[in-house]
Structure formats: C-alpha cells, structure tokens
Amino acid sequence: MPTGKTTAHFPSVRTFERPRNVDGSLARLADYFGANVFDLRAMAKKLSSHDLETISKVMKLGGKIDATLAERIASAAREWAIEKGATHYCHWFQPQTGTTAEKHDAFLWLDKNGYPIERFTGKELLQSEPDASSFPSGGMRSTFEARGYTSWDPSSPMFIMETENGRTLYIPSVFISYHGDALDFKTPLLRSNDSLNKEAVKTLHLLGEKNVTSVITTVGAEQEFFVVSREQAMARADLRLSGRTVFGKRPAKGQELEDHYFGHIPTRVHAFINELEVELYKVGVPIKTRHNEVAPGQFEVAPIFEGSNIAADHNQLLMKVLRTVGARHNFSVLLHEKPFAGVNGSGKHVNWSMSDSTGRNLLDPGNTPHQNLVFLTFLCGVMQGIYDNADALRASVASSGNDHRLGANEAPPAIISCFLGDTLDKILNAIEAGKGDNVSAERALLDLGVNHLQHVALDNTDRNRTSPFAFTGNKFEFRAVGSSAPISFPTAILNAAVTAGLTKVNAKLTARAKGGVVSPEAVFEILREVVRDTRNIRFEGNGYSQEWRDEAARRGLGNLADTPSALGVWTDTKKTQFLVETGTLTPTDLESRAAIQWERYIKQRLIEINVAVEMAQTGILPCTLGYLSELVALGDSAARLHISTPAQKLAGELGQLAVRFETSLSALRAGYDRVTSDDALDHHALPKTAKAIAEQLLPKLEELRTTADQIEALLPAGKWPFPTYQDMLFPAD
Ligand code: ADP
Ligand code: MG
C-alpha cells in the first residue's frame, strides 16, 4: 500500500528531440505540420492529377471511391507509409465506447515461395471486419451478432502515428453493421452533414444566392483536462479505474484566489504540452491555443476550427496523444468531467458554425442589409432547431461524468437555452415587436440597427459563461459537451437539429417564393414569425440561478437534471423524429444507442461504487482503526499515570466517525447487491437500474465520502492511505 506521505517525487523535466532539418538546425513548425498526413499534397507525389481531382472532390463533397481507384490509392499510401518507416496499417474507428478502436495488420504477405512481400490492397483499404459482437450492444446482442464492417472514410485523410518503437498507418473509418446500421459515432455525423448541406443550400438559393453549391459545418473544440503525477494517479484505484476521485478532503486552498487561470504554465506541464503539440502537428492537428484553466492542475488546448468530421477525428487524436505523451512525462492526463470534487470540472466547448462553398461563414453578420438578412435567416434556423429539439441535444451530452457538471450548479446547466448577447437580443426583440413595418426590408433592417451587427463579433465583453449554447460573435459555442466525450455525436445531433430548423424555415420561404426566390420583405416577415415562435429558448441571464429554473419550468423547457432522466429522450419518438427524418439515425440505431448509453451509465457508476467499497474496506477503515487503537492505548496508559491528554476526546470523535463510516459502507454494499440483482442488465431493465443507481446508490456514496473526508482531516499527516488532493493538485512546479 502506498504510504501517501507528502510525495514530492517529481522527476526532472523531460526533454525531447524537437524536429530538425538535415543540417541539424531546428525545423520550422510549418515544415513538419502535416508531415505524417497522406493529404492531397502527399498524394500529388504518388497519384495522377486525374485521380487527385476525383479524391479531392470526394474529400470535399463526399461520394464513393471505386475499386480500381482504391487499388491505386492503397498502393500509393503503402509506398508513402513504408518510405516513412511504417510497418503496419489499421482501420481507426469510433465504436460507442467513448474512445477509438484499432486493429493493426502488417504490410506483410508471403509469396508462393514463402518470401516476404509488402502488400496493401484496395480491398484492405476499403474494408475490414472486426468482431462487432465484442463492442457495446446495450443488451441487444441480436442486432449486433450481425457482422460489422469498418470502412475508410475518404473525407478524412490517412496519417502515420509514431509510437515509441514503431510507425503505423491510420485509416479513419466508419463502423457499420451488415445491414447498414451505424455502430459508431462517425456515421451519424457524416449523415447529418449531408442533410444539413442539402437544406442549407436550399435556404441560400431561396434567398437568391444561386451561386452557392455546398455548405459544411465547422467545429473548433476547446479541450479541458487535468494533469497529475502518474505515480500519484496510479496509487489511487478510483482515478485509475473510474477516472474520478470518490474520496479526498478539499485542501486548505482551492481555486478561490483565481491565480491559476491564464497563469504561468508550470514548467513540467509546459514541457509536456510542447511535446504534445509537436506530435499533433505532425499528424495535422492544428492546436493553436494553450493555457491554464480555472482549477488548480487544470489546462486547456484548442485547435483552429475545421470541417466538423475532421475536427471530430482530430479531437479523438488529441485525447489519445494527450494520454500517451503525458505518460512519457510521468503525467496522468485526466479527461473525466469531474476528477476532483470542490474545484471546477472539465468540459469541451464545441464551437460550431456553417460555411458555404464561397468560403463565407453563415453565422457571420455582414456589412450590408442583404448579408445580414442571410445571417438572420440562418440564426433563426438555428434557434428553431434548438427550440424544437432541445431535449435531444441535452441527451446527446448525457454521461455519468457530465452529471457532475450539468445540473450540478457548475458550468452550463442542464436546461438547454440560447444566449445571443445584448446587441442581437435587442435586434430580435425589435423585429418581433414589429418595428420597421411599412417600409422596405432594407430600410426596416437599418432602422432596427442591423448595421451594428458587424460589431457583434467584437462584442467580447458580452460573454455569458452560464449558458449551454451561446452565440459568440460569429459562431455558437455548445458548452454542455463533456471533456471526455467524442464530439462527433453531439455535433451530429446539433447538425440534425439545425437541419430540422432550416427545413421549417425553408417551408415558409418556399410558400412565399416567386421564381424560386423570396423577396426581402417576405423573408423579413418570416423571420418575425420564427423569432416570435422560438422566443422561449432565448435566455440572457444567469443560467445557474434558481429563478432561471423556475422561469424555464414556466416556459415549458426541459430540465433533465441527470443521465437517467435525459436518456428517456431516445425512446420518445416525438423527440427523435427529426433524427430519423434527417437521416441521421434510423429507429434501430436509436434503440441500440439508447441501450448502449444506459448500459454505459450503469457500468461506470457501478465501477465507481466498487472502487469506493474496496478503498474503504482495504484502505480507509484499517487506517482509521489503526490510529484509533493508538489513541485508545495512549488514553489508557495516560489515565493510569494520571496524565491528561486529548487522546480520549480524539478517540471518541474518530470512533464515532468510524462507526458512521462502516454503517454507510454496509448500506452501500447492501444497496449495490439489491440494485444489481438478477436481470439488472437485461435490455428492458436498463432504465430502471440506472434510476435506482442514481436515486439510491449515489446518495449513499456521497454519505460515505463525506465521512471519509472528515476522517482524513483527523488522521496524522502521512497516515492517509492515498495521495491527497493537496499533493495531486498543488505539485511543485
Ligand atoms: P474563445 O474566446 O472562446 O477562446 P476563440 O476565438 O479562441 O474563442 O475560439 C475558440 C474556438 O472556436 C477555436 O477553436 C476557434 O478555431 C473556433 N472557431 C472560430 N471560428 C469558428 C467557426 N466559424 N466555426 C467553428 N469554430 C470556430
Ligand atoms: Mg470559447
């Protein structure tokens, strides 16, 4: 058992070999950025310009790669990868485990004489067949017994990952069943991008912008995480197995001095992030920003935004590389939403917008009334989508970890609302109030002050940190996403919601169109309608306040405070219809996905409880009783010698706590046995089991923790059997 003594055993700063030019000088960032990506630049050296054009089209607009072209791409990729030292390739995909999966194969084949040849065929590029039944199924084995396929997603380039002793070609892939059901997080995202593209182009055409041929969604995901010493994290079963601490007394100092946020990056962490960035640059992840976050030990890195599919792949890569490079520096990188009680948790702000084929950001207010009419139309489409589908958005970010943030008086609340900022809020209010009537739309817009819209982007002071979905000048920031979540799923649901919103707006526009185009006056009237209809989703105030909860209830907005309440959305056909209509998820996808999320919640909570029981029984209780017996022995002998000591008083106090602790522990165990009996993990029982865990077991776990933390405060320094919050959160620089 670790001694838990104040453990300042921090190794010295790790140095690493930064990329160098052949002459030995340090390479420039731009020279190694993307060096390990088989992008169009790299392909151009290996493929004909005709092939390149086809691939470039598929990358931008989607579509299929035929077998003969796949053959040529595979052979080019093999040559390129082998030149770069790769020996293996793998399909890299996102099953619903929260992380990525990969199965490696060598570029090795034996000829008829048994001699080695290097081989990688078009078929191997296009398809691989992992055992689908070994991935989460949510108790729906029958659906999953069907074979599953991974298949290259040509819109995301292949890349080489360098690991300690080897190099592997990674092939970003989708994972689908034999019947075409989505078994992963990427497929729904790709589908939602397709449907948003169609609907948004239609909107633009109705607004007279016939030159636009496509619209993509763009995403920049800010990633928060904690960094702790690896030795310390490994000495805590809770961090190791469940990702969060289930015990731990708050240190004398927390985040109250606000001295960590944007502060000096600790030397060893800085060294780690330097190496992290180099690794990420090589595989083309455009990390731009790094800084300390609010809680001690908490940091953030953020990339330059990209198309949402690539952004989602890059966020997965970031999470993977954070952990592997962290380990080289003797750090454990904690991606859990709430690794430590009493200080801020971690989120992943998904910045989101739409961009058209002319390169214009559709959520960027423009300089002319017409540009602003386009902007306001898309803004209204987004609001309509969020208003109609808020509960599904809430469910898309539901997880046991995120329950410690959403609805727990931290970061964004569980109630989904839109924050627009003062300028925009005033303009929409004026539009709704019917100001600017009886004049041309252009005049009306000017009267309403839309010429001020250009300043919205600069309106940075006007930040509302308590909103789960905030407009920040030229994009929305979906803040409710958890730090460990793959962003592809919430982004897919967001895309689908906006597609549904635009579909509604388009129906109104189409009804007023003449020759396929709607007059600015008619657009203006439609916007007024949408602003009026969606008014209830807008909230500019403090999202943490009780008043907002009361107000939201009056407005009829959902307040799904925890995962078990949120997941019910997936089986409510009224609330998921838009996902089926936009082609994002089929009814079968929805059913299996719901089951997987229920199962995941249950298993994660049970792991936490198991770990707590074990730490309590084998660590905390023996320690407590050990100190108690010392106190009792001291009290006894002191009494015999007529010496007064506080030993008896202390022993009394500790004894009481020990009794309470043991009582809570027994209650938690009994509850655990009750909740997990018989058929608890059967498909049909999942919601009931999850609710029982949330309502019966979690309060008991909290009780146990409260007592443990009180005991920790009484034990002699160094006697606590685990690394303390103080040692983990406030290491030496
Ligand atoms: P903040 O003040 O919230 O840190 P930033 O301007 O740094 O805001 O942006 C945060 C993230 O938003 C970055 O990843 C950035 O690339 C991304 N972002 C900026 N514009 C867009 C956009 N049009 N679409 C999607 N993401 C964007
Ligand atoms: Mg931000």
Short mmCIF file of N, CA, C and O in Angstrom, two decimals, residues 626-700:
data_model
loop_
_atom_site.label_atom_id
_atom_site.label_comp_id
_atom_site.label_asym_id
_atom_site.label_seq_id
_atom_site.Cartn_x
_atom_site.Cartn_y
_atom_site.Cartn_z
N GLY A 626 -6.47 1.67 12.93
CA GLY A 626 -5.08 1.65 13.40
C GLY A 626 -4.79 2.87 14.27
O GLY A 626 -4.27 2.75 15.39
N TYR A 627 -5.15 4.04 13.80
CA TYR A 627 -4.90 5.27 14.55
C TYR A 627 -5.75 5.28 15.82
O TYR A 627 -5.31 5.69 16.89
N LEU A 628 -6.99 4.78 15.66
CA LEU A 628 -7.89 4.72 16.81
C LEU A 628 -7.27 3.87 17.92
O LEU A 628 -7.28 4.25 19.10
N SER A 629 -6.71 2.74 17.55
CA SER A 629 -6.15 1.87 18.59
C SER A 629 -4.94 2.53 19.25
O SER A 629 -4.73 2.40 20.46
N GLU A 630 -4.20 3.31 18.49
CA GLU A 630 -3.09 4.06 19.10
C GLU A 630 -3.62 5.06 20.12
O GLU A 630 -3.09 5.20 21.23
N LEU A 631 -4.69 5.74 19.74
CA LEU A 631 -5.27 6.75 20.64
C LEU A 631 -5.81 6.09 21.91
O LEU A 631 -5.63 6.59 23.02
N VAL A 632 -6.49 4.95 21.68
CA VAL A 632 -7.08 4.26 22.82
C VAL A 632 -5.98 3.79 23.77
O VAL A 632 -6.06 3.97 24.99
N ALA A 633 -4.92 3.22 23.22
CA ALA A 633 -3.81 2.74 24.05
C ALA A 633 -3.19 3.90 24.82
O ALA A 633 -2.92 3.80 26.03
N LEU A 634 -3.01 5.02 24.12
CA LEU A 634 -2.43 6.20 24.77
C LEU A 634 -3.35 6.68 25.88
O LEU A 634 -2.90 6.97 27.00
N GLY A 635 -4.65 6.74 25.59
CA GLY A 635 -5.63 7.19 26.58
C GLY A 635 -5.56 6.33 27.83
O GLY A 635 -5.55 6.84 28.96
N ASP A 636 -5.50 5.02 27.62
CA ASP A 636 -5.44 4.06 28.73
C ASP A 636 -4.23 4.31 29.62
O ASP A 636 -4.34 4.49 30.83
N SER A 637 -3.06 4.35 28.96
CA SER A 637 -1.86 4.47 29.78
C SER A 637 -1.77 5.85 30.41
O SER A 637 -1.31 5.99 31.55
N ALA A 638 -2.24 6.87 29.71
CA ALA A 638 -2.22 8.21 30.29
C ALA A 638 -3.10 8.26 31.53
O ALA A 638 -2.71 8.85 32.55
N ALA A 639 -4.26 7.59 31.44
CA ALA A 639 -5.17 7.60 32.59
C ALA A 639 -4.51 6.92 33.78
O ALA A 639 -4.59 7.41 34.91
N ARG A 640 -3.81 5.80 33.52
CA ARG A 640 -3.13 5.09 34.60
C ARG A 640 -2.10 5.98 35.28
O ARG A 640 -1.90 5.95 36.48
N LEU A 641 -1.44 6.81 34.48
CA LEU A 641 -0.38 7.65 35.04
C LEU A 641 -0.90 9.03 35.45
O LEU A 641 -0.12 9.91 35.79
N HIS A 642 -2.20 9.21 35.39
CA HIS A 642 -2.84 10.48 35.75
C HIS A 642 -2.29 11.64 34.93
O HIS A 642 -2.05 12.72 35.44
N ILE A 643 -2.04 11.38 33.65
CA ILE A 643 -1.62 12.47 32.74
C ILE A 643 -2.83 12.83 31.89
O ILE A 643 -3.50 11.95 31.37
N SER A 644 -3.11 14.10 31.79
CA SER A 644 -4.26 14.44 30.94
C SER A 644 -3.80 14.62 29.49
O SER A 644 -2.78 15.26 29.23
N THR A 645 -4.52 14.00 28.58
CA THR A 645 -4.23 14.14 27.14
C THR A 645 -5.57 14.25 26.41
O THR A 645 -6.60 13.88 26.97
N PRO A 646 -5.53 14.75 25.19
CA PRO A 646 -6.78 14.80 24.42
C PRO A 646 -7.05 13.46 23.71
O PRO A 646 -7.95 13.38 22.87
N ALA A 647 -6.26 12.42 24.04
CA ALA A 647 -6.38 11.16 23.30
C ALA A 647 -7.80 10.60 23.36
O ALA A 647 -8.35 10.18 22.34
N GLN A 648 -8.39 10.65 24.54
CA GLN A 648 -9.73 10.07 24.68
C GLN A 648 -10.75 10.83 23.85
O GLN A 648 -11.61 10.24 23.20
N LYS A 649 -10.63 12.17 23.93
CA LYS A 649 -11.58 13.01 23.19
C LYS A 649 -11.46 12.70 21.69
O LYS A 649 -12.45 12.48 20.99
N LEU A 650 -10.20 12.69 21.23
CA LEU A 650 -9.95 12.42 19.81
C LEU A 650 -10.46 11.03 19.43
O LEU A 650 -11.08 10.84 18.38
N ALA A 651 -10.18 10.08 20.33
CA ALA A 651 -10.60 8.71 20.05
C ALA A 651 -12.12 8.64 19.97
O ALA A 651 -12.69 7.96 19.11
N GLY A 652 -12.79 9.40 20.84
CA GLY A 652 -14.26 9.41 20.82
C GLY A 652 -14.77 9.92 19.49
O GLY A 652 -15.66 9.32 18.86
N GLU A 653 -14.15 11.02 19.06
CA GLU A 653 -14.56 11.64 17.80
C GLU A 653 -14.32 10.68 16.62
O GLU A 653 -15.20 10.44 15.80
N LEU A 654 -13.12 10.15 16.60
CA LEU A 654 -12.75 9.26 15.49
C LEU A 654 -13.58 7.98 15.52
O LEU A 654 -14.00 7.47 14.48
N GLY A 655 -13.81 7.48 16.73
CA GLY A 655 -14.61 6.27 16.87
C GLY A 655 -16.00 6.45 16.28
O GLY A 655 -16.50 5.61 15.54
N GLN A 656 -16.60 7.60 16.59
CA GLN A 656 -17.93 7.89 16.05
C GLN A 656 -17.92 7.91 14.53
O GLN A 656 -18.79 7.35 13.87
N LEU A 657 -16.90 8.59 14.00
CA LEU A 657 -16.79 8.66 12.53
C LEU A 657 -16.60 7.27 11.94
O LEU A 657 -17.18 6.94 10.91
N ALA A 658 -15.77 6.47 12.61
CA ALA A 658 -15.50 5.12 12.10
C ALA A 658 -16.79 4.30 12.07
O ALA A 658 -17.06 3.56 11.12
N VAL A 659 -17.60 4.46 13.12
CA VAL A 659 -18.88 3.73 13.15
C VAL A 659 -19.76 4.19 12.01
O VAL A 659 -20.35 3.40 11.27
N ARG A 660 -19.85 5.52 11.87
CA ARG A 660 -20.69 6.06 10.80
C ARG A 660 -20.20 5.57 9.43
O ARG A 660 -20.96 5.21 8.55
N PHE A 661 -18.88 5.57 9.30
CA PHE A 661 -18.27 5.17 8.02
C PHE A 661 -18.62 3.72 7.70
O PHE A 661 -19.04 3.39 6.59
N GLU A 662 -18.49 2.87 8.71
CA GLU A 662 -18.76 1.45 8.48
C GLU A 662 -20.24 1.22 8.18
O GLU A 662 -20.60 0.40 7.35
N THR A 663 -21.10 2.00 8.85
CA THR A 663 -22.54 1.88 8.60
C THR A 663 -22.87 2.26 7.16
O THR A 663 -23.60 1.56 6.46
N SER A 664 -22.29 3.38 6.70
CA SER A 664 -22.51 3.81 5.31
C SER A 664 -22.00 2.77 4.34
O SER A 664 -22.63 2.49 3.31
N LEU A 665 -20.84 2.21 4.67
CA LEU A 665 -20.24 1.23 3.78
C LEU A 665 -21.15 0.00 3.65
O LEU A 665 -21.41 -0.48 2.54
N SER A 666 -21.67 -0.47 4.78
CA SER A 666 -22.57 -1.63 4.73
C SER A 666 -23.82 -1.30 3.93
O SER A 666 -24.30 -2.12 3.15
N ALA A 667 -24.34 -0.09 4.15
CA ALA A 667 -25.56 0.31 3.44
C ALA A 667 -25.29 0.36 1.94
O ALA A 667 -26.12 -0.08 1.13
N LEU A 668 -24.13 0.87 1.56
CA LEU A 668 -23.79 0.97 0.13
C LEU A 668 -23.69 -0.42 -0.47
O LEU A 668 -24.18 -0.69 -1.56
N ARG A 669 -23.05 -1.31 0.27
CA ARG A 669 -22.91 -2.69 -0.21
C ARG A 669 -24.26 -3.36 -0.39
O ARG A 669 -24.52 -4.00 -1.41
N ALA A 670 -25.11 -3.20 0.62
CA ALA A 670 -26.43 -3.83 0.55
C ALA A 670 -27.21 -3.25 -0.63
O ALA A 670 -27.86 -3.98 -1.39
N GLY A 671 -27.12 -1.92 -0.78
CA GLY A 671 -27.81 -1.27 -1.90
C GLY A 671 -27.29 -1.79 -3.23
O GLY A 671 -28.06 -2.07 -4.15
N TYR A 672 -26.00 -1.94 -3.31
CA TYR A 672 -25.37 -2.43 -4.54
C TYR A 672 -25.92 -3.82 -4.89
O TYR A 672 -26.31 -4.08 -6.03
N ASP A 673 -25.96 -4.69 -3.87
CA ASP A 673 -26.46 -6.05 -4.12
C ASP A 673 -27.91 -6.02 -4.58
O ASP A 673 -28.31 -6.75 -5.47
N ARG A 674 -28.70 -5.13 -3.95
CA ARG A 674 -30.12 -5.06 -4.30
C ARG A 674 -30.27 -4.60 -5.76
O ARG A 674 -30.97 -5.22 -6.54
N VAL A 675 -29.57 -3.52 -6.10
CA VAL A 675 -29.75 -2.92 -7.42
C VAL A 675 -29.22 -3.82 -8.53
O VAL A 675 -29.74 -3.83 -9.65
N THR A 676 -28.19 -4.59 -8.24
CA THR A 676 -27.57 -5.37 -9.32
C THR A 676 -28.07 -6.82 -9.38
O THR A 676 -27.49 -7.65 -10.08
N SER A 677 -29.15 -7.10 -8.67
CA SER A 677 -29.60 -8.50 -8.64
C SER A 677 -30.19 -8.92 -9.99
O SER A 677 -30.60 -8.09 -10.80
N ASP A 678 -30.21 -10.18 -10.21
CA ASP A 678 -30.88 -10.85 -11.35
C ASP A 678 -30.67 -10.19 -12.70
O ASP A 678 -29.60 -10.20 -13.24
N ASP A 679 -31.77 -9.56 -13.14
CA ASP A 679 -31.84 -9.14 -14.54
C ASP A 679 -31.48 -7.67 -14.72
O ASP A 679 -31.90 -7.05 -15.69
N ALA A 680 -30.72 -7.09 -13.77
CA ALA A 680 -30.49 -5.65 -13.79
C ALA A 680 -29.92 -5.14 -15.10
O ALA A 680 -30.16 -4.01 -15.50
N LEU A 681 -29.16 -5.99 -15.79
CA LEU A 681 -28.52 -5.52 -17.04
C LEU A 681 -29.23 -6.03 -18.28
O LEU A 681 -28.73 -5.89 -19.40
N ASP A 682 -30.41 -6.62 -18.10
CA ASP A 682 -31.19 -7.01 -19.27
C ASP A 682 -31.65 -5.75 -20.00
O ASP A 682 -31.91 -4.72 -19.37
N HIS A 683 -31.80 -5.90 -21.27
CA HIS A 683 -32.15 -4.76 -22.10
C HIS A 683 -33.32 -3.95 -21.54
O HIS A 683 -33.25 -2.74 -21.37
N HIS A 684 -34.40 -4.66 -21.19
CA HIS A 684 -35.62 -3.96 -20.76
C HIS A 684 -35.48 -3.31 -19.38
O HIS A 684 -36.20 -2.39 -19.04
N ALA A 685 -34.51 -3.80 -18.58
CA ALA A 685 -34.40 -3.30 -17.20
C ALA A 685 -33.43 -2.13 -17.06
O ALA A 685 -33.31 -1.54 -15.98
N LEU A 686 -32.74 -1.78 -18.14
CA LEU A 686 -31.67 -0.78 -18.02
C LEU A 686 -32.13 0.56 -17.42
O LEU A 686 -31.49 1.07 -16.49
N PRO A 687 -33.24 1.14 -17.93
CA PRO A 687 -33.65 2.43 -17.36
C PRO A 687 -33.94 2.34 -15.86
O PRO A 687 -33.55 3.22 -15.09
N LYS A 688 -34.57 1.25 -15.45
CA LYS A 688 -34.92 1.09 -14.04
C LYS A 688 -33.64 0.97 -13.19
O LYS A 688 -33.51 1.61 -12.14
N THR A 689 -32.72 0.18 -13.67
CA THR A 689 -31.46 0.00 -12.94
C THR A 689 -30.72 1.33 -12.81
O THR A 689 -30.22 1.68 -11.74
N ALA A 690 -30.66 2.07 -13.92
CA ALA A 690 -29.94 3.35 -13.91
C ALA A 690 -30.58 4.31 -12.90
O ALA A 690 -29.88 4.98 -12.13
N LYS A 691 -31.88 4.36 -12.91
CA LYS A 691 -32.59 5.26 -11.97
C LYS A 691 -32.32 4.84 -10.53
O LYS A 691 -32.09 5.69 -9.67
N ALA A 692 -32.35 3.53 -10.28
CA ALA A 692 -32.11 3.06 -8.92
C ALA A 692 -30.70 3.44 -8.46
O ALA A 692 -30.49 3.83 -7.31
N ILE A 693 -29.75 3.35 -9.37
CA ILE A 693 -28.38 3.73 -9.01
C ILE A 693 -28.33 5.21 -8.65
O ILE A 693 -27.77 5.61 -7.63
N ALA A 694 -28.94 6.02 -9.52
CA ALA A 694 -28.89 7.47 -9.29
C ALA A 694 -29.62 7.86 -8.01
O ALA A 694 -29.15 8.70 -7.25
N GLU A 695 -30.76 7.24 -7.78
CA GLU A 695 -31.58 7.68 -6.65
C GLU A 695 -31.19 7.01 -5.33
O GLU A 695 -31.29 7.62 -4.28
N GLN A 696 -30.74 5.76 -5.39
CA GLN A 696 -30.46 5.06 -4.13
C GLN A 696 -28.97 4.95 -3.81
O GLN A 696 -28.57 5.12 -2.66
N LEU A 697 -28.16 4.65 -4.82
CA LEU A 697 -26.76 4.38 -4.50
C LEU A 697 -25.90 5.65 -4.44
O LEU A 697 -25.03 5.77 -3.57
N LEU A 698 -26.13 6.58 -5.36
CA LEU A 698 -25.25 7.75 -5.37
C LEU A 698 -25.33 8.56 -4.07
O LEU A 698 -24.29 9.00 -3.56
N PRO A 699 -26.53 8.76 -3.49
CA PRO A 699 -26.55 9.48 -2.20
C PRO A 699 -25.77 8.72 -1.13
O PRO A 699 -25.11 9.35 -0.29
N LYS A 700 -25.80 7.39 -1.18
CA LYS A 700 -25.05 6.61 -0.19
C LYS A 700 -23.54 6.76 -0.41
O LYS A 700 -22.77 6.85 0.54
#
